[in-house]
Amino acid sequence: MDLIDIHLGRRLRRRRRILGLTQQQLAGACGVRFQQIQKYECAANRMSAARLWQLAEVLEVPVSYFYEGLGQETHVDKDPEPPEPHQGKETKDLIQAFYSLSERPRQRLLDLAKSLNETDPEVSVGHAFP
């Protein structure tokens, strides 16, 4: 397994989970079987440039999302990645509600959240959650 393939698979899994999609749902949106998504996520199969583009479209991220943080990793553990911070049910519900909005309300909500953070100097990015 190549370190890049492992990284891409982890980013794919992370984004799929954030959106609350099952492997079956993502596979259906891409026209493949869920086993193919499994193989991408565990880096058993490589993703082509065309497949990365398609996944980025379905997952509503730029293709560059999959490569973020790649140069920062010095090694990749074979163990499953640790749970991500703020991945409780409330956070997942919020993210799903956010992505169920159309583009304009989503942008307005994002702008509102950013403006609320700017008005309170005590709150910093990364410390906004208990």
Coordinates of C-alpha atoms in Angstrom, one line a residue:
M1 CA 0.0 0.0 0.0
D2 CA 1.2 3.4 -0.9
L3 CA 1.2 6.2 1.7
I4 CA -0.6 8.5 -0.7
D5 CA -3.4 5.9 -1.3
I6 CA -3.8 5.5 2.4
H7 CA -4.1 9.2 2.9
L8 CA -6.6 9.6 0.1
G9 CA -8.7 6.7 1.5
R10 CA -8.7 8.3 5.0
R11 CA -9.8 11.6 3.6
L12 CA -12.6 9.9 1.6
R13 CA -13.8 8.1 4.7
R14 CA -13.6 11.2 6.8
R15 CA -15.7 13.3 4.4
R16 CA -18.2 10.5 3.8
R17 CA -18.8 10.2 7.6
I18 CA -19.0 13.9 8.1
L19 CA -21.8 14.0 5.5
G20 CA -23.5 11.0 7.2
L21 CA -23.3 8.9 4.1
T22 CA -23.0 5.1 4.1
Q23 CA -20.6 3.4 1.7
Q24 CA -23.7 2.1 -0.1
Q25 CA -25.1 5.6 -0.6
L26 CA -21.8 7.0 -1.8
A27 CA -21.3 4.1 -4.1
G28 CA -24.8 4.6 -5.6
A29 CA -24.1 8.3 -6.2
C30 CA -20.9 7.3 -8.1
G31 CA -22.3 4.3 -10.0
V32 CA -20.0 1.7 -8.3
R33 CA -20.6 -1.1 -5.8
F34 CA -20.1 -0.3 -2.1
Q35 CA -17.1 -2.8 -2.1
Q36 CA -15.3 -0.4 -4.4
I37 CA -15.7 2.4 -1.9
Q38 CA -14.4 0.0 0.9
K39 CA -11.4 -0.7 -1.2
Y40 CA -10.7 3.0 -1.8
E41 CA -11.0 3.7 1.9
C42 CA -8.7 1.0 3.0
A43 CA -6.3 1.7 0.0
A44 CA -6.6 -1.7 -1.5
N45 CA -7.5 0.0 -4.8
R46 CA -6.2 3.2 -6.2
M47 CA -8.5 6.0 -7.2
S48 CA -8.1 7.3 -10.7
A49 CA -8.1 11.0 -11.4
A50 CA -11.5 10.7 -12.9
R51 CA -12.8 8.9 -9.8
L52 CA -11.3 11.5 -7.5
W53 CA -13.0 14.2 -9.5
Q54 CA -16.4 12.3 -9.3
L55 CA -16.0 11.7 -5.6
A56 CA -15.2 15.4 -5.0
E57 CA -18.3 16.4 -6.9
V58 CA -20.5 14.0 -4.9
L59 CA -18.9 15.0 -1.6
E60 CA -19.0 18.7 -2.4
V61 CA -15.3 19.4 -1.9
P62 CA -12.5 20.5 -4.2
V63 CA -10.2 17.7 -5.4
S64 CA -7.5 19.3 -3.4
Y65 CA -9.4 18.3 -0.2
F66 CA -8.1 14.7 -0.6
Y67 CA -4.5 15.9 -0.6
E68 CA -4.7 18.3 2.3
G69 CA -2.2 17.4 5.0
L70 CA -0.4 14.9 2.9
G71 CA 3.1 16.4 3.3
Q72 CA 2.6 16.7 7.0
E73 CA 2.4 13.0 7.6
T74 CA 5.7 11.3 8.4
H75 CA 4.2 7.9 8.7
V76 CA 0.9 6.2 8.5
D77 CA -0.2 3.7 11.1
K78 CA -1.9 0.5 10.0
D79 CA -4.4 0.9 12.8
P80 CA -7.6 2.7 12.2
E81 CA -7.4 6.4 12.7
P82 CA -8.4 7.7 16.1
P83 CA -11.8 9.3 16.5
E84 CA -12.0 12.8 15.3
P85 CA -12.8 15.6 17.7
H86 CA -16.3 16.9 17.8
Q87 CA -17.7 13.9 16.0
G88 CA -20.6 13.4 18.4
K89 CA -24.2 13.0 17.3
E90 CA -25.0 16.7 17.8
T91 CA -22.1 17.7 15.5
K92 CA -23.1 15.1 12.9
D93 CA -26.7 16.4 13.0
L94 CA -25.5 20.0 12.6
I95 CA -23.4 19.1 9.6
Q96 CA -26.2 17.1 7.9
A97 CA -28.6 20.0 8.5
F98 CA -26.0 22.4 7.0
Y99 CA -25.5 20.4 3.9
S100 CA -29.3 19.9 3.4
L101 CA -29.6 23.7 2.9
S102 CA -29.4 25.1 -0.6
E103 CA -26.3 27.2 -1.5
R104 CA -27.5 30.7 -0.5
P105 CA -28.8 29.8 3.0
R106 CA -25.7 27.7 3.6
Q107 CA -23.5 30.7 2.7
R108 CA -25.6 33.0 4.9
L109 CA -25.3 30.6 7.8
L110 CA -21.6 30.3 7.4
D111 CA -21.2 34.1 7.3
L112 CA -23.4 34.3 10.4
A113 CA -21.2 31.8 12.3
K114 CA -18.0 33.6 11.3
S115 CA -19.4 37.0 12.4
L116 CA -20.4 35.6 15.8
N117 CA -16.9 34.3 16.3
E118 CA -15.5 37.7 15.3
T119 CA -17.6 39.6 17.9
D120 CA -16.4 37.5 20.8
P121 CA -12.6 37.8 21.2
E122 CA -12.7 35.2 24.0
V123 CA -13.7 32.5 21.5
S124 CA -10.9 31.3 19.2
V125 CA -11.1 28.9 16.3
G126 CA -10.6 25.4 17.7
H127 CA -11.7 26.4 21.2
A128 CA -15.3 27.1 20.3
F129 CA -16.5 23.7 21.6
P130 CA -16.5 22.5 25.2

